[in-house]
Coordinates of C-alpha atoms and ligand atoms in Angstrom, one line a residue:
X1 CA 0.0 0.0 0.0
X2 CA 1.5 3.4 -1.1
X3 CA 3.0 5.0 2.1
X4 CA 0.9 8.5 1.2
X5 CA -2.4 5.8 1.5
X6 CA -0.8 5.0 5.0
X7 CA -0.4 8.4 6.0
X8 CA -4.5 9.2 4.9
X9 CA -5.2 5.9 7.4
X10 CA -2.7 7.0 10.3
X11 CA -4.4 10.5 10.3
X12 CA -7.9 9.1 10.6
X13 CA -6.9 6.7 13.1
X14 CA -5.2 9.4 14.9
X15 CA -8.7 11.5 15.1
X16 CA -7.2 14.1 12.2
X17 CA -8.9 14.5 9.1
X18 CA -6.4 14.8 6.5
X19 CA -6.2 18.7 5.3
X20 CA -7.7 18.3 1.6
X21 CA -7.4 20.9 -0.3
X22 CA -11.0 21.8 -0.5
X23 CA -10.8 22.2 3.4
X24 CA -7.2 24.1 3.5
X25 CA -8.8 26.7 1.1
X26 CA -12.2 27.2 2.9
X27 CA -10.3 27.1 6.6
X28 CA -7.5 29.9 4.7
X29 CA -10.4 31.6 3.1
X30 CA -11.9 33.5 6.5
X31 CA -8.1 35.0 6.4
X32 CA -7.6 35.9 3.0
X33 CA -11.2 37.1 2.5
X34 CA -10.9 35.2 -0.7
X35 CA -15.1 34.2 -1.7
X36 CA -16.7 30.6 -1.8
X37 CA -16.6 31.4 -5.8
X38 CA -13.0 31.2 -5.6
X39 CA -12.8 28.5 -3.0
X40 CA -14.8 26.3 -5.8
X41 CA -12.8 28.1 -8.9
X42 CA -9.6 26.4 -7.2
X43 CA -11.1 23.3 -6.6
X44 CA -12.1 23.1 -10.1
X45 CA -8.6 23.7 -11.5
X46 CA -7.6 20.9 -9.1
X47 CA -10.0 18.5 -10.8
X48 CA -8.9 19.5 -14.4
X49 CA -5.4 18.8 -12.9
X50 CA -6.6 15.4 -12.3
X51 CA -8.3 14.6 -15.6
X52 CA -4.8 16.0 -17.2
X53 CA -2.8 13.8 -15.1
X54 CA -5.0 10.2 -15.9
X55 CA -4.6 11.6 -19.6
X56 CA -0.3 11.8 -19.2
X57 CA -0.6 8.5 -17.5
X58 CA -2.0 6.6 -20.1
X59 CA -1.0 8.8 -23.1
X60 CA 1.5 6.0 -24.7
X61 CA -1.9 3.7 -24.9
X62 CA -4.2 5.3 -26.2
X63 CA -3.1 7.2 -29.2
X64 CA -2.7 10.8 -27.8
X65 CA 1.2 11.2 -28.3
X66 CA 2.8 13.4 -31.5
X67 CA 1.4 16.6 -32.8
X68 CA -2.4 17.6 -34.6
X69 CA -0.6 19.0 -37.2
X70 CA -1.7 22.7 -36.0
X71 CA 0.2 25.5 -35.9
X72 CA -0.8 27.7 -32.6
X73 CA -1.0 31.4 -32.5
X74 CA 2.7 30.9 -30.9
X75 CA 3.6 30.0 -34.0
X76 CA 4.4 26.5 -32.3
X77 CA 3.9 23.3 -33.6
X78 CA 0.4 22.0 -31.1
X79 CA 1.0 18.4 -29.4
X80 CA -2.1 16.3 -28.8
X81 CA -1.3 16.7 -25.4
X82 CA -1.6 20.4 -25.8
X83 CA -4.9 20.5 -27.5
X84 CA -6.7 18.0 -24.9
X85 CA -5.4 20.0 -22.0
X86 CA -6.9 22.9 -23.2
X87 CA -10.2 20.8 -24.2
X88 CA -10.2 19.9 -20.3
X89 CA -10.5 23.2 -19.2
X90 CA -13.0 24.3 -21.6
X91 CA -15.1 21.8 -20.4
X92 CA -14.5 22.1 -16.9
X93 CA -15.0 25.5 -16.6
X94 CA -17.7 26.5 -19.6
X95 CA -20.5 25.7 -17.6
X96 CA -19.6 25.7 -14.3
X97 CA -20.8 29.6 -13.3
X98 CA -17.3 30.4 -12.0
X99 CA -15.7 32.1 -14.4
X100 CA -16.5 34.8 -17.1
X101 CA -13.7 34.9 -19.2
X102 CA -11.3 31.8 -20.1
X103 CA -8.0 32.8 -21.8
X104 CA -5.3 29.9 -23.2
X105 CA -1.9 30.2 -24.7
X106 CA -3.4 27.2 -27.2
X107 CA -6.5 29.5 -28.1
X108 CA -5.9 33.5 -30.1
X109 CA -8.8 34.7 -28.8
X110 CA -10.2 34.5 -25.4
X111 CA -13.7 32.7 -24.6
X112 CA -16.5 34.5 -22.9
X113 CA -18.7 32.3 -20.8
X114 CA -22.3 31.6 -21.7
X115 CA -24.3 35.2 -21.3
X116 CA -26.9 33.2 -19.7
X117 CA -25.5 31.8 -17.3
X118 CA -24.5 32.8 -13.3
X119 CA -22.8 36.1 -14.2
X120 CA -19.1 34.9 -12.3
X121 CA -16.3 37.6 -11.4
X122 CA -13.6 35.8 -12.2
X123 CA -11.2 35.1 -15.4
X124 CA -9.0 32.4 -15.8
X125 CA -6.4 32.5 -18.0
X126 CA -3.9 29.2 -18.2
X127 CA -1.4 27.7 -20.1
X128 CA -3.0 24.1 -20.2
X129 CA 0.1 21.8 -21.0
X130 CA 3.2 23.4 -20.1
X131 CA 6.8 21.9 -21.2
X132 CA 5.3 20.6 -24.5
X133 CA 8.5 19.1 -26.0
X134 CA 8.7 16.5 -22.8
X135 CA 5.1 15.1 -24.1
X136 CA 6.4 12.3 -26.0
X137 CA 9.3 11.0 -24.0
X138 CA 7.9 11.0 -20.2
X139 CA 9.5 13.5 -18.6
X140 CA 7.8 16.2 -16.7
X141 CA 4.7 18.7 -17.5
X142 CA 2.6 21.4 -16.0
X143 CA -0.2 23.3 -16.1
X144 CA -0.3 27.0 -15.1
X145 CA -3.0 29.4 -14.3
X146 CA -3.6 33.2 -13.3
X147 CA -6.9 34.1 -11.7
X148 CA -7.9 38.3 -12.6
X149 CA -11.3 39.8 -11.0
X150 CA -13.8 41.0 -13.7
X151 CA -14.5 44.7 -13.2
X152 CA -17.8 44.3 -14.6
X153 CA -21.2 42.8 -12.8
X154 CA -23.6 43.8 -15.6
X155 CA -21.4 42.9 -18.6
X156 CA -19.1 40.3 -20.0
X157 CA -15.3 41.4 -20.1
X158 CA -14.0 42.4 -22.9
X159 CA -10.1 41.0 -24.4
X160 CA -8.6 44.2 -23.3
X161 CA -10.2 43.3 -19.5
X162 CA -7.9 40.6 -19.5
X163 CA -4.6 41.7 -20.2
X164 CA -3.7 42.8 -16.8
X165 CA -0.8 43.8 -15.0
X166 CA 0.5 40.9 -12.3
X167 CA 0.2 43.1 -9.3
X168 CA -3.7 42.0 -10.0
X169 CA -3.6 38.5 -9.8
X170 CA -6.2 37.2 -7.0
X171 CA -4.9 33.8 -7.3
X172 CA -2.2 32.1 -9.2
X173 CA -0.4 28.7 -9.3
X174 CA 0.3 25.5 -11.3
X175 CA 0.0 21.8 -11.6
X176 CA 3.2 19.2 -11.6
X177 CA 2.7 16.3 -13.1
X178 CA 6.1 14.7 -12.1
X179 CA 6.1 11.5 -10.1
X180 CA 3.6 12.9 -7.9
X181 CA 1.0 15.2 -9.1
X182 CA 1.1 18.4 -7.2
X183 CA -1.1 21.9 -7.1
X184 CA 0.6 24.7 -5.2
X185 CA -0.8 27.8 -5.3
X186 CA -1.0 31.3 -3.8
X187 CA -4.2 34.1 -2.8
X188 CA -1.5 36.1 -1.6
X189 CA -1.3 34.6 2.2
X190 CA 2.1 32.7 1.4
X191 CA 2.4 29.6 -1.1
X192 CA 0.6 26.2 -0.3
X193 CA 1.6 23.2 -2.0
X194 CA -1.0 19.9 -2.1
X195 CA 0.1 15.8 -3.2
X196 CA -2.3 14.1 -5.1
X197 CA -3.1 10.7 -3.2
X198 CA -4.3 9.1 -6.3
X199 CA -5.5 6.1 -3.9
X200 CA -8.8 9.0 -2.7
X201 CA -8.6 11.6 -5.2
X202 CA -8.2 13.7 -3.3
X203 CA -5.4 16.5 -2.7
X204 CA -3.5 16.5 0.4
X205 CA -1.6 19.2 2.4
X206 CA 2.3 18.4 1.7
X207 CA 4.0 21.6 1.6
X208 CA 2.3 24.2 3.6
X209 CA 4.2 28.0 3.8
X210 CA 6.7 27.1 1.4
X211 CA 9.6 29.7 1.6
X212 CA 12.7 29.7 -0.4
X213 CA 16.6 30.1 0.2
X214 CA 17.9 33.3 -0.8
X215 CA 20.6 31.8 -2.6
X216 CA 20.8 28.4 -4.4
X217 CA 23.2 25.9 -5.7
X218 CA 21.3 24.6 -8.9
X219 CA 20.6 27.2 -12.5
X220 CA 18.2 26.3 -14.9
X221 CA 18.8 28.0 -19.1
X222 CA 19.0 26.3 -22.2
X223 CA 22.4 26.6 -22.9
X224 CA 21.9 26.1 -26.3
X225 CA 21.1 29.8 -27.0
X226 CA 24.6 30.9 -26.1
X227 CA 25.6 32.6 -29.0
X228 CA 22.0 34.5 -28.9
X229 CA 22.9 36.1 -25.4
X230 CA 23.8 39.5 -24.6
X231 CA 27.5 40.1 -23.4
X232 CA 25.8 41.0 -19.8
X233 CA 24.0 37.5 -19.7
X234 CA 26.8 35.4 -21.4
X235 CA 29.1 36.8 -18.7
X236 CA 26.5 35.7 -15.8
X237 CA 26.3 32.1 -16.7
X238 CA 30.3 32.4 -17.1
X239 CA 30.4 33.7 -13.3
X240 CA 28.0 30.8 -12.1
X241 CA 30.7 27.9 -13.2
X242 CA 34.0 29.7 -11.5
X243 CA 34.7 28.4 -8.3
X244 CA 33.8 31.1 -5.6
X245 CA 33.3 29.9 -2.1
X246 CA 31.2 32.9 -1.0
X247 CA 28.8 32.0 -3.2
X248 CA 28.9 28.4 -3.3
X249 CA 29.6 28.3 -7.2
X250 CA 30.4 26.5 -9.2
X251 CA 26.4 26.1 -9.4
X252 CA 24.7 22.9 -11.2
X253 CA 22.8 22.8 -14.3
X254 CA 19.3 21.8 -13.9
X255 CA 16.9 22.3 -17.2
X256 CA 14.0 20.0 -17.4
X257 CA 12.9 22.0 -20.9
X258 CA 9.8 22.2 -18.6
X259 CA 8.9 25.5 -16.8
X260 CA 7.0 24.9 -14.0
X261 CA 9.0 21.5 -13.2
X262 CA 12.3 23.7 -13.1
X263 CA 11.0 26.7 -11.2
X264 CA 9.2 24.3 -8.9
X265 CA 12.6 22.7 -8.3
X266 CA 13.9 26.3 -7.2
X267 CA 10.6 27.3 -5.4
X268 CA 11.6 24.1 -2.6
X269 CA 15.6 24.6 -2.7
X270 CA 16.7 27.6 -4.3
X271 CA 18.3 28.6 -7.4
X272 CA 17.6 30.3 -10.3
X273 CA 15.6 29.9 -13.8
X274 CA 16.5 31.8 -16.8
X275 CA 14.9 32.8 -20.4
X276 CA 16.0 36.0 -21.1
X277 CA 16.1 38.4 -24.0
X278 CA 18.1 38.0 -27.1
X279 CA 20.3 39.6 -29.6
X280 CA 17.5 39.7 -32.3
X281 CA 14.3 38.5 -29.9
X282 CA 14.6 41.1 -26.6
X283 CA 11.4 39.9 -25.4
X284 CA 12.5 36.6 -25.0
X285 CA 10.0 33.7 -25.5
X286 CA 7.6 32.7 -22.3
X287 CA 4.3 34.5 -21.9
X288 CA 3.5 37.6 -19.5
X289 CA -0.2 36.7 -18.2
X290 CA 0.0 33.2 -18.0
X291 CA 3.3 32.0 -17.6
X292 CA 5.5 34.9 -15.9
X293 CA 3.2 36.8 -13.6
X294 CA 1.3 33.7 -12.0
X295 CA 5.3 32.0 -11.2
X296 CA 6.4 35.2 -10.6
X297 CA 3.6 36.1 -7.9
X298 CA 3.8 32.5 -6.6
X299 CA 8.2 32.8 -6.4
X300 CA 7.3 36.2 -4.6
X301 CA 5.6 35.2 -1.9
X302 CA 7.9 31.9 -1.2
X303 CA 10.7 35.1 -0.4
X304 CA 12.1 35.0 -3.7
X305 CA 12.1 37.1 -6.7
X306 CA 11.1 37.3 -10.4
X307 CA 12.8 40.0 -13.1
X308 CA 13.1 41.1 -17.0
X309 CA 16.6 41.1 -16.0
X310 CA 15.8 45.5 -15.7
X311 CA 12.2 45.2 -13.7
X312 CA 9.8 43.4 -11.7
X313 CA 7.8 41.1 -13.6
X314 CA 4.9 42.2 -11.8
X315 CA 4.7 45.3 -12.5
X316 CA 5.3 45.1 -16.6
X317 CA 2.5 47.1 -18.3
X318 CA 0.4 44.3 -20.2
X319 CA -0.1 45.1 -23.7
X320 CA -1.5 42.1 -25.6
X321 CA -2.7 38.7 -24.6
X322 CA 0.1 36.6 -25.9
X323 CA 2.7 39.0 -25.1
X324 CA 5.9 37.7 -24.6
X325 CA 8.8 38.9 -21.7
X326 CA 12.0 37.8 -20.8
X327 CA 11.8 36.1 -16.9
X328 CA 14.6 35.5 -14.0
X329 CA 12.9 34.0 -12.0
X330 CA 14.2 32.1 -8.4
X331 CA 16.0 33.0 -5.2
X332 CA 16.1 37.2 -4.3
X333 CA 20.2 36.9 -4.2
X334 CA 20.4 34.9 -7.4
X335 CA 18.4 37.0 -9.7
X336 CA 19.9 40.1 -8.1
X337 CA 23.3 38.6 -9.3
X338 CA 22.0 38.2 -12.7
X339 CA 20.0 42.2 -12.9
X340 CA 23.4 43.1 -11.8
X341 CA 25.1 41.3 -15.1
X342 CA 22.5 41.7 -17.5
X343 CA 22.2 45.9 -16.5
X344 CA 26.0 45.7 -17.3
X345 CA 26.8 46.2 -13.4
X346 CA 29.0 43.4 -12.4
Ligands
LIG1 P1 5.1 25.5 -23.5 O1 5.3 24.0 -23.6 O2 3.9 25.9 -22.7 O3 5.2 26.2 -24.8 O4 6.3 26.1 -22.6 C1 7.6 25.7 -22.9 C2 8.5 26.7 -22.3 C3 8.9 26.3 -20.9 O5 8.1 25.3 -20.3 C4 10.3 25.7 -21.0 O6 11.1 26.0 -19.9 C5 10.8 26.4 -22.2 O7 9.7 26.7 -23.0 C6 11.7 25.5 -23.0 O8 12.1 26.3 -24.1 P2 13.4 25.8 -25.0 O9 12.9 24.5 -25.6 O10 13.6 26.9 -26.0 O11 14.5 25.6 -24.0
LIG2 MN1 4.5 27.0 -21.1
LIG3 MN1 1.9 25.3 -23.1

């Protein structure tokens, strides 16, 4: 019996309910003031998280590996895995009367929930499958998510309503789908992470207050884009392999090609992720609204920091849904290391 099943018996017998996460958020709610609506929005993303994990599991059986074929309005090539992500939340969330507004990295244009029904107050917007080119070979995924506040009671949003800076997040967080599934998340009280005991369903508390190092040992960049890199950022992954004791370099490589897997990785021991600008692409590749600002808000309230390399991600002016923005991302010390190099200060 898997030792997490244990644990669920052990707490019963020992008079303790286990702290699901439907529980966690409704006993955190009375002091974050966050609503029953978002309570339920949260538990919904959990469920999707599930339906997305059984998919993963079983997606060398049944046919769902490879691409559709379909060119996204990334301009990336979409993976099957991609597309039924996004399907999941579509479905999960289209009639559900908790959200007005749905916005995906796999979709152009943003989805406006049923006029008819329960007039919700709050837009999601998600990357559904995150770490694409792992899909095929079994290495890790995510799933990340930003949750804004409509403005509006007596109308539905419009696109513009959704491109928000990250300093209005209500709630933001992701889904791991590593060799456990995890959801850890933030309402701005401090960053909660929750196990999946796949032998209840049911998510369990397994991180709770999660704060990070202010330095690391471990950096996370595709290498690969070397000769794209500014002098300033070239120079800063130089610096992180020369011996330096007051630092504890030389640091390790860790780059999963997966996002949320690598930032997750520094969220629980420190270090630091990078995608920054280049040469001929400044704005680097990863998405504002629903890749940076809900890690970045998440990595914030863990005690750690998030960065263009010249400002907080947080505060960027959004000007276009699929907007894209160059992230450092990880431990306070470590991405002040790397403003200082990329600003030409070190
Ligand atoms: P997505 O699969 O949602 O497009 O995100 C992929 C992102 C991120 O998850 C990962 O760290 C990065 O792209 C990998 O990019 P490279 O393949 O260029 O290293
Ligand atoms: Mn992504
Ligand atoms: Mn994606």
């Amino acid at each position: 019996m898997p030792t997490l099943c244990k644990t669920v018996i052990l707490a019963f017998t020992m008079g303790q309910f286990p702290l699901t996460l439907g529980r966690f958020i409704i006993q955190k709610q009375a002091d974050t003031g966050a609503t029953r609506e978002l309570s339920g929005l949260l538990a919904q993303i959990g469920l999707v998280g599930k339906l997305i994990a059984q998919d993963l599991r079983r997606a060398g059986l049944i046919n769902i590996l490879g691409t559709t074929g379909e060119i996204n309005v990334q301009g990336e090539t979409v993976k099957k895995l991609d597309e039924i992500a996004n399907e999941t939340f579509l479905k999960a969330f289209h009639h559900s009367g908790l959200v007005c507004a749905l916005a995906s990295e796999e979709m152009e244009k943003p989805v406006l929930l049923p006029e008819n029904w329960p007039q919700a107050k709050y837009m999601l917007l998600f990357d559904p499958l995150d770490g694409s080119s792992n899909t095929d070979c079994n290495m890790p995924l995510g799933t990340i998510f930003s949750v804004l506040k409509s403005e509006h009671k007596d109308r539905m949003p419009t696109e513009d309503e959704l491109v928000r800076k990250g300093t209005e997040q209500v709630a933001a967080g992701y889904l791991l789908y590593g060799s456990s599934t995890m959801l850890v998340y933030t309402v701005g009280q401090g960053v909660h992470g929750f196990t999946l005991e796949p032998g209840i369903g049911e998510y369990l508390l397994s991180h709770e207050q999660i704060r990070m190092p202010a330095r690391g040992k471990v950096y996370g960049v595709n290498e690969g884009n070397y000769h794209k890199w500014t002098t300033g950022m070239k120079k800063y992954v130089d610096d992180l392999k020369i011996q330096d004791k007051a630092t504890g370099r030389p640091y390790s490589v860790r780059y999963s090609g997966c996002l949320v897997a690598d930032v997750h990785r520094i969220l629980l021991g420190g270090g630091i992720y990078l995608y920054p600008g280049e040469l001929n692409k400044p704005e680097g590749k990863l998405r504002l609204l629903y890749e940076a600002n809900p890690l970045a808000w998440v990595v914030e309230q863990a005690g750690g920091r998030a960065s263009t390399g010249t400002m907080r991600i947080l505060d960027v002016e959004a000007k276009q849904l699929h907007q894209r923005v160059p992230l450092i991302i990880g431990s306070a010390e470590d991405v002040r290391d790397a403003e200082r190099h990329l600003q030409g200060q070190a």
